[in-house]
Structures are given as C-alpha cells and as structure tokens.
Tab-separated table of C-alpha atoms in Angstrom:
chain	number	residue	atom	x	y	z
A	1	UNK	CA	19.336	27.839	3.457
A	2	UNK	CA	15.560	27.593	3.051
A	3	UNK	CA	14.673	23.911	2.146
A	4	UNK	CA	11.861	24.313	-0.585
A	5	UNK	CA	11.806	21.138	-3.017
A	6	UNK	CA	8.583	19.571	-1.386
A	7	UNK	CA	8.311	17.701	-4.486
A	8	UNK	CA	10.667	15.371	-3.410
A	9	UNK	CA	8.378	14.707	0.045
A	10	UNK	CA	5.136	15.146	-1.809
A	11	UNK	CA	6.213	12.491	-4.693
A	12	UNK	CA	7.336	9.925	-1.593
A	13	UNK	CA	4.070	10.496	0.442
A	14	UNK	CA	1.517	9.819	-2.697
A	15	UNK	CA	3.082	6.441	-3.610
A	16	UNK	CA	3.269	5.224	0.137
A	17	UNK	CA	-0.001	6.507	0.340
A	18	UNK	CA	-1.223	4.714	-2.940
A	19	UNK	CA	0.249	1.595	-1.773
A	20	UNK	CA	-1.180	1.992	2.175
A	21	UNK	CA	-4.777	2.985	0.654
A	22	UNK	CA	-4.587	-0.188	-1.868
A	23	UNK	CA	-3.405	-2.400	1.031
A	24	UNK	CA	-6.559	-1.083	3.222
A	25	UNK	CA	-8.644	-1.450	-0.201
A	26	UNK	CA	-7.196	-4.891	-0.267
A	27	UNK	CA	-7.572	-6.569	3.163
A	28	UNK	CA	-11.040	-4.868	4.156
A	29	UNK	CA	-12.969	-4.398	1.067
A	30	UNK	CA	-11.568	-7.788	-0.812
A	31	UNK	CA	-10.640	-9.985	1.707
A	32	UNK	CA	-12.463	-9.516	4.851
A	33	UNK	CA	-15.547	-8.063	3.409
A	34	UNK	CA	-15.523	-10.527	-0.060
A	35	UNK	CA	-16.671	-6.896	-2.093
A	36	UNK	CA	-14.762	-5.244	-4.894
A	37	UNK	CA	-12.777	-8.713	-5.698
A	38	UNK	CA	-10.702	-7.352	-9.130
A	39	UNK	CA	-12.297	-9.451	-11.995
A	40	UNK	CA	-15.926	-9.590	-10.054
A	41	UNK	CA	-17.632	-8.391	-13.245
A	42	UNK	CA	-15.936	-10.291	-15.804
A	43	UNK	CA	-16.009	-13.531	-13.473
A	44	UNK	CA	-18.378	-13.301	-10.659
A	45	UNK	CA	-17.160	-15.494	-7.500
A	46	UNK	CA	-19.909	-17.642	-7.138
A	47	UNK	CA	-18.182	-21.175	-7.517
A	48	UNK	CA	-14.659	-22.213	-6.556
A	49	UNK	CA	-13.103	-22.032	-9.804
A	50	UNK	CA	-13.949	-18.209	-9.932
A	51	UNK	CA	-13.357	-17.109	-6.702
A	52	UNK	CA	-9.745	-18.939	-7.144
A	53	UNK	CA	-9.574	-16.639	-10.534
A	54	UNK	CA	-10.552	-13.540	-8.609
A	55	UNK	CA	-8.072	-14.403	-5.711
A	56	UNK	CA	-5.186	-14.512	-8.348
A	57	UNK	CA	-5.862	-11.085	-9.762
A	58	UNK	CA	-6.321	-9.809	-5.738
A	59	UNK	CA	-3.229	-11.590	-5.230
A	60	UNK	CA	-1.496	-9.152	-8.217
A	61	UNK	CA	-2.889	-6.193	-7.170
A	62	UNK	CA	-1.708	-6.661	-3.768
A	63	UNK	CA	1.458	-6.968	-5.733
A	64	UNK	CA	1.462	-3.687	-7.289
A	65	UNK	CA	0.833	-1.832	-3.929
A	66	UNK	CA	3.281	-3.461	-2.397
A	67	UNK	CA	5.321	-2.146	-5.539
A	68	UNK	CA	3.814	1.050	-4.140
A	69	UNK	CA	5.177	1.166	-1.066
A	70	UNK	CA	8.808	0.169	-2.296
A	71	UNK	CA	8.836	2.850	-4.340
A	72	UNK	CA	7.786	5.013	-1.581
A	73	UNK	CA	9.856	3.956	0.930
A	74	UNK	CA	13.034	4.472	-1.631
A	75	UNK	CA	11.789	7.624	-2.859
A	76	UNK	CA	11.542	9.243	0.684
A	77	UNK	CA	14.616	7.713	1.654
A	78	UNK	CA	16.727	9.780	-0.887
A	79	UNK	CA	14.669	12.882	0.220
A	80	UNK	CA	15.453	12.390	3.332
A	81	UNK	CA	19.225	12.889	2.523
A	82	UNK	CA	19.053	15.644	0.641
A	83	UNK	CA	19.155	19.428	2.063
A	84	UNK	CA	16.955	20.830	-0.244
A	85	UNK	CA	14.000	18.971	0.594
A	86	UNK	CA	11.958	20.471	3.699
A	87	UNK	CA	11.444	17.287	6.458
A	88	UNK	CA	7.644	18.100	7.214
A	89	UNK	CA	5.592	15.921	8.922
A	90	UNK	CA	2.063	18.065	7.635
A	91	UNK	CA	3.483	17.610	3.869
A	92	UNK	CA	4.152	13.913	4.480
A	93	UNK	CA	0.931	13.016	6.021
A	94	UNK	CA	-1.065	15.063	3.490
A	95	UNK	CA	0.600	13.239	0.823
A	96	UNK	CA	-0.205	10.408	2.081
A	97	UNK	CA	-3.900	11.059	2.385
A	98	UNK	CA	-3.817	12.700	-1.333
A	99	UNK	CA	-2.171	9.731	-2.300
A	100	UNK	CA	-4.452	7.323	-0.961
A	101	UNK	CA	-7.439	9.248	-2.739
A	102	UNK	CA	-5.890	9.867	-6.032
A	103	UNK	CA	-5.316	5.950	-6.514
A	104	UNK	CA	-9.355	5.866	-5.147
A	105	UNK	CA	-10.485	8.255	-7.517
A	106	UNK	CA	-8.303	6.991	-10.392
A	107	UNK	CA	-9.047	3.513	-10.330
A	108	UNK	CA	-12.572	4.324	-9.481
A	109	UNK	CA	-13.324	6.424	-12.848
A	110	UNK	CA	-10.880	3.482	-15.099
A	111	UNK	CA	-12.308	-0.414	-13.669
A	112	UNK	CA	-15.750	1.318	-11.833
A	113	UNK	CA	-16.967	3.570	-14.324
A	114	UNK	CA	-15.186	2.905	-18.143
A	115	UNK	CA	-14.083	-0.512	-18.031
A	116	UNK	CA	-16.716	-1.721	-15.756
A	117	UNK	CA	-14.364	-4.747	-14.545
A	118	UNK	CA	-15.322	-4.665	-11.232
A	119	UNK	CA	-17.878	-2.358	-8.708
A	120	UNK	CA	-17.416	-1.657	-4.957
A	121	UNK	CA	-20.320	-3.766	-3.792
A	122	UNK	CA	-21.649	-5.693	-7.111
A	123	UNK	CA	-25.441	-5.809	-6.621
A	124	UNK	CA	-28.493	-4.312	-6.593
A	125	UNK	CA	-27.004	-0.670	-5.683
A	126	UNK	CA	-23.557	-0.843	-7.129
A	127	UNK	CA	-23.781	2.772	-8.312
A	128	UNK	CA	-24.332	3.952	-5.321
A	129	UNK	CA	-21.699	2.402	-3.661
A	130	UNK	CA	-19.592	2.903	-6.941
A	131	UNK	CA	-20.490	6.977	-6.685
A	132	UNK	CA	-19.666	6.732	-2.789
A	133	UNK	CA	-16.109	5.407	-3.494
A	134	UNK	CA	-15.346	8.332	-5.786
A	135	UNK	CA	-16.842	11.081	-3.400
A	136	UNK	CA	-14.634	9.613	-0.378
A	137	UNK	CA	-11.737	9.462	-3.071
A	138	UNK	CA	-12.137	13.228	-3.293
A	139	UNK	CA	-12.635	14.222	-0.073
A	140	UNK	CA	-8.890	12.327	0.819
A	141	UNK	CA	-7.835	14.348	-2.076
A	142	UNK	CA	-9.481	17.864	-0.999
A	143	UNK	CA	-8.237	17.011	2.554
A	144	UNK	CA	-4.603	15.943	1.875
A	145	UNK	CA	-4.410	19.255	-0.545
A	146	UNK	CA	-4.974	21.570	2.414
A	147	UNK	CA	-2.732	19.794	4.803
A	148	UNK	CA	0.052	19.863	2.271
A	149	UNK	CA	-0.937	23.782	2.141
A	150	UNK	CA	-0.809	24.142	5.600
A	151	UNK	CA	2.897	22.731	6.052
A	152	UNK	CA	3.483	25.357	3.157
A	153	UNK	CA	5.693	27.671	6.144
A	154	UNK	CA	8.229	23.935	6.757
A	155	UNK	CA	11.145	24.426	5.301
A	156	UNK	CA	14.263	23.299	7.273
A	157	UNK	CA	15.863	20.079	5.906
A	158	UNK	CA	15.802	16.830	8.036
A	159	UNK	CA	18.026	17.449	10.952
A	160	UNK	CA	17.713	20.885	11.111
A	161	UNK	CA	14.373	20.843	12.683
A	162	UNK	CA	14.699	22.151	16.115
A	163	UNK	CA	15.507	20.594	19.136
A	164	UNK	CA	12.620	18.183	20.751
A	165	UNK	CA	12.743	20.260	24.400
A	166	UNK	CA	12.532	23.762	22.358
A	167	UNK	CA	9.353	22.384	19.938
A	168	UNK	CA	7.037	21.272	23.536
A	169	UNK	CA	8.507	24.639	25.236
A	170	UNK	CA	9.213	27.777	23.108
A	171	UNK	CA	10.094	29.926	25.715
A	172	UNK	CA	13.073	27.396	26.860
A	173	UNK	CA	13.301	25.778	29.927
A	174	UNK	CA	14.987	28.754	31.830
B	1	UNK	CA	-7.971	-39.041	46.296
B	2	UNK	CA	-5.518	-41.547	45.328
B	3	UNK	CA	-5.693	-40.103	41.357
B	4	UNK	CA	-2.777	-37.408	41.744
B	5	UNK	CA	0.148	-39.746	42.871
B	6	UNK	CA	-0.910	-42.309	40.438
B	7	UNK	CA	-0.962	-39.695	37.497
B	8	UNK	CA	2.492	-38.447	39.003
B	9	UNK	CA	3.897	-41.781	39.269
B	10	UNK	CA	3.012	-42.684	35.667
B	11	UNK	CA	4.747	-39.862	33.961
B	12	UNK	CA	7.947	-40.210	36.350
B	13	UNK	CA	7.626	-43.790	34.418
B	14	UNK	CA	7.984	-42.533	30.930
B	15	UNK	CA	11.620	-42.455	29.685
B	16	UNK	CA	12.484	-39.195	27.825
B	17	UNK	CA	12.998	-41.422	24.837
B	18	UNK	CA	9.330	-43.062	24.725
B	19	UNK	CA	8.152	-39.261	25.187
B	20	UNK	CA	10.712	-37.937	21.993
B	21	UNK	CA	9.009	-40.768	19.963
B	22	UNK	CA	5.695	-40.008	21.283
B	23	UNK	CA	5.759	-36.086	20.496
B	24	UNK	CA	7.192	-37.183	17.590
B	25	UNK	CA	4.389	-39.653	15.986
B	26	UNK	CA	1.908	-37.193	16.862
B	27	UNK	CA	3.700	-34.511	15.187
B	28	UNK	CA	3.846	-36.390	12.282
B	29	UNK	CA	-0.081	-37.613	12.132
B	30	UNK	CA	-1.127	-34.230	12.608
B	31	UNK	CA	0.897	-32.788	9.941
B	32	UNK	CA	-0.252	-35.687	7.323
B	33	UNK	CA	-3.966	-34.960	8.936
B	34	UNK	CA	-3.369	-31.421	8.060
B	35	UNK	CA	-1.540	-31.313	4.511
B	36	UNK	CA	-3.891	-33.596	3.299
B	37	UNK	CA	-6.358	-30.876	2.183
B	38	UNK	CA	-3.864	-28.296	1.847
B	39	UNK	CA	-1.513	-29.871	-0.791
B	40	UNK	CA	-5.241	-30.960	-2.719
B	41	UNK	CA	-6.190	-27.377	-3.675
B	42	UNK	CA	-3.108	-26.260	-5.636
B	43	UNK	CA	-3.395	-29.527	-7.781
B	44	UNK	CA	-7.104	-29.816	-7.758
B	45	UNK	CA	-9.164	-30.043	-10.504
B	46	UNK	CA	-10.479	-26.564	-9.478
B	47	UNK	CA	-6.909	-25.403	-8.891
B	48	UNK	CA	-6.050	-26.198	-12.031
B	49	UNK	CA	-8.835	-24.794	-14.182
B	50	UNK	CA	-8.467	-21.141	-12.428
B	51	UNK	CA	-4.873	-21.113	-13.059
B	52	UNK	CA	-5.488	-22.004	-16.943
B	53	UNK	CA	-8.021	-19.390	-17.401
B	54	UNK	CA	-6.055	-17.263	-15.221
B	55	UNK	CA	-2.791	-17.388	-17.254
B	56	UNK	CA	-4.744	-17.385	-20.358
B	57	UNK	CA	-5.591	-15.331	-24.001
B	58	UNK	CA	-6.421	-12.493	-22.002
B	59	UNK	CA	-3.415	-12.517	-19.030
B	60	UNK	CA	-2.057	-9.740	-20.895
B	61	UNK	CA	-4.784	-7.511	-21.240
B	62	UNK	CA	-6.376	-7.667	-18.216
B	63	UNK	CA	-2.536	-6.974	-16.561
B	64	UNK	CA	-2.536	-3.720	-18.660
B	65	UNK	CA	-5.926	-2.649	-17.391
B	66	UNK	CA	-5.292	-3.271	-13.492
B	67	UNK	CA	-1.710	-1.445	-14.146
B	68	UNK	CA	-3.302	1.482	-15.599
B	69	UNK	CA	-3.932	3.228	-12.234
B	70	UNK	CA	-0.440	2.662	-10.948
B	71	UNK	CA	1.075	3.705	-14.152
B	72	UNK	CA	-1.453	7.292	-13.902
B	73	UNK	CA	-0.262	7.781	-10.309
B	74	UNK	CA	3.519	6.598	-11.354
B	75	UNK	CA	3.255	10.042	-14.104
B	76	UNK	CA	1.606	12.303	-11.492
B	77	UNK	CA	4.846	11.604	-8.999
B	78	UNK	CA	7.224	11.791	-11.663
B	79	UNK	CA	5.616	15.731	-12.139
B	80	UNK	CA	5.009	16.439	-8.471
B	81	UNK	CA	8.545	15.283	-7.862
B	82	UNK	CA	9.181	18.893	-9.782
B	83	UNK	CA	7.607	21.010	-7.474
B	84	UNK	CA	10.477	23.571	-5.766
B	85	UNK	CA	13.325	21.808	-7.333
B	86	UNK	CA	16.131	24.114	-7.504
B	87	UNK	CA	16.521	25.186	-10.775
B	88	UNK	CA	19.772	23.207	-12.042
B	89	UNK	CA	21.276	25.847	-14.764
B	90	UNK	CA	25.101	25.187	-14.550
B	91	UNK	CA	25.982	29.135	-15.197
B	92	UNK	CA	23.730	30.125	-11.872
B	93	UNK	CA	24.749	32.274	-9.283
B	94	UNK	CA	23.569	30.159	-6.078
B	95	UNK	CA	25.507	26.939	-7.884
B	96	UNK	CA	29.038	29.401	-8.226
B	97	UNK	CA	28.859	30.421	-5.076
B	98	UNK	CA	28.259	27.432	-2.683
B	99	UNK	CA	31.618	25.003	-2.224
B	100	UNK	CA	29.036	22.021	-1.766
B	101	UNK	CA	26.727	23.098	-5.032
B	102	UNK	CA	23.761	23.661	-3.006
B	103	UNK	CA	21.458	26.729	-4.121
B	104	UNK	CA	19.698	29.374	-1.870
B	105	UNK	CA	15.525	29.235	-1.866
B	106	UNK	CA	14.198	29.745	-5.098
B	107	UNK	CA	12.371	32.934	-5.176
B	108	UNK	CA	9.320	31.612	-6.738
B	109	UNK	CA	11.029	29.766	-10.350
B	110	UNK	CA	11.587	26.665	-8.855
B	111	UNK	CA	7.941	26.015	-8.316
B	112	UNK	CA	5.485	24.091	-10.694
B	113	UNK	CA	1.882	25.103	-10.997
B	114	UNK	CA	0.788	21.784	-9.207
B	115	UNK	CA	2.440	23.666	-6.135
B	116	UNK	CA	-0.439	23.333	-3.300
C-alpha cells in the first residue's frame, strides 16, 4: 500500500512551524531585540507602565504559539499512527518552513499593514522593515512549497521506511 | 607563612551546627535582599496601572485581532489536512476488500488542488 494522505504531515508541520517561527519572532525580535513588541503602535514602550502593557500582550502571544506547537505536536502524533500517511522527513521540514512563513506573511498583511497595531522596527523606516518581513515571509513560503514538492515520490508509512544500513548503502553490505 | 594552619585550624573549630545556622542566616538575608524588589513590581503602582489598562474596555478586541492570524492558519490546516485523504465512501471497493479497512493509493481523487 502506497501511503499518500500528506495532508495529515503537511497540516502537523505548518502549525509546529507557526508556533517555532512565532517563538523565534518572539524571543529575538521582541525580547532580545525590544522591536515588533505587539501593542507598540497603540502604546509605544517608552515608560514602565507601557512597556509592562506591551509585555502582557508578548506574554499572550507567546501563548498562542505555544498553542501552536500543542496542536502540532498532537496533530503529527496521530499521523504518525496512521498507515495512510507517508513518514517524510522533506514534507515535514517543508511544512515547517511554509508554516513558519505563512504565519509571517499573514500576520504581516493583518497587524503590519491593515490594522497597523504594531511594525517590525517602529521608526523612521518601518516600511521598509515592514515590506522586508513580508518578502522573507514569502520566500519561507516559496521555499517550503518546493521542498514539500520534492518529497512528492515518499510514500511508505512510518515504519516502513527502509532499513538505516540499506538507506547509507544501496547496494547492501555484501 | 604561618596563615594556612591558622585558617585550617579555625574552620576545624566551627561545629557543623554554628555552620547550619550560618548558611542558614545568610540564606535568608539574601533572599529578603533579593525579593525585596521582586515582590514590588507586581504590586507597584506601575504594576498595577498596566494590568488595569491591560484587562480593560478593549481586552476583548485587541484578543480578537492578535488571534486572527492563528485562527487564518488554524482554517488553512483544517483544508491542507485534506490533501490525499482516502476517499471514505462506505460502498468502495478498496474499503470491501481490506479486513483492516485500509484503501489502496488513490489514483489521483483523493487529492485537493492545494496538493504541492
């Protein structure tokens, strides 16, 4: 039986990688670099009192990508078990990647661009930067589309891939 | 020269109970030392107005918008979950035949147009 519901990898791989991309977005971008704090716009951190209101709403978006994950972690977990869904490596890592950009992309257009609640680097160039952040969102997207492709050709089920020995030597150790 | 045995002979002196009360008052000044500032920023005056205007008129609106993203990405995996899914038609031939009601490879049915 050919294993062929990469849905059920693809689905996995997007929320971990949503939830992995927001916790990078998170601890680099918001915490160590003190950019892209969630409410900057609506209440720049320039006293206490803000920055305490910003760290809240960091604080629940951490949350939600840690919501992310869970769900990520479950859903590949009951792929994992089932025999219709091809174990690929190349479809889990370009999910992840696609995943990772979609959630860039997404929230770029809704709190950069419509809402306006908050830019990558408030300041002087926060187009720019904002434009940047949606390019790089695209290019994780374009990129984790054509690994996906390429792992088109997996389709044996989780332990049916072959043996460890045969995958470094495919002639067989004779 | 004569430092060393006196610094050796003044900690044989010290009874393991004057040592357990010494670890144990300096234990406890540097945890008051410490707290001190911690346990004042929760309850601060500053602590307190962020947490009002936090949790206030517009808590539930500005929840909504930073959900919006995760709820977008929450509908695209609830489609791409479709892609190559057997198709699950009780009558079908791959579902007779197999004992444990797995199917055979769709030949192209099973998969959704957001197939990469």
């Amino acid at each position: 039986m050919q294993a062929t519901h990469r849905g059920a990898i693809i689905s996995a791989g997007i929320l971990l990688g949503t939830g992995m991309g927001g916790f990078i977005d998170g601890i680099v971008l918001h915490q160590l670099l003190q950019w892209h704090n969630m409410l900057s716009s609506v209440r720049p951190p320039l006293d206490l009192v803000d920055m305490k209101y910003n760290m809240v709403w960091d604080g629940l978006f951490h949350l939600f990508t840690w919501i992310m994950v869970a769900l990520g972690v479950w859903r590949l977990w009951v792929a994992g078990k089932r025999p219709e869904v091809p174990w690929s490596t190349r479809t889990l890592l370009g999910s992840l990647v696609l995943g990772w950009g979609l959630f860039n992309f997404i929230e770029g257009v809704i709190d950069h661009q419509l809402l306006g609640i908050h830019h990558v680097h408030p300041g002087q160039h926060q187009l720019a930067w904002d434009i940047g952040f949606l390019l790089f969102g695209l290019v994780q997207i374009g990129a984790g589309w054509l690994v996906i492709r390429s792992g088109r050709g997996d389709v044996l089920a989780r332990g049916h891939a072959a043996p460890r020995s045969e995958r470094l030597d495919p002639l067989g150790a004779r | 020269m004569n430092e060393a045995p006196l610094t050796l002979r003044m900690r044989r002196r010290a009874s393991p109970l004057a040592e357990r009360a010494r670890l144990t008052v300096t234990s406890l000044v540097f945890v008051i030392i410490t707290a001190a500032p911690a346990a004042a920023c929760p309850d601060c005056a500053e602590g307190r107005q962020a947490r009002a205007d936090v949790y206030g008129a517009d808590f539930t609106r500005q929840l909504m918008i930073l959900l919006v993203p995760f709820l977008l990405i929450g509908a695209v995996c609830s489609r791409v979950e479709r892609i190559g899914r057997p198709s699950r038609a009780p009558g079908s031939a791959g579902a007779a035949s197999r004992p444990d009601g797995l199917r055979d490879a769709p030949t192209g049915g099973g998969h959704s147009r957001l197939d990469p």
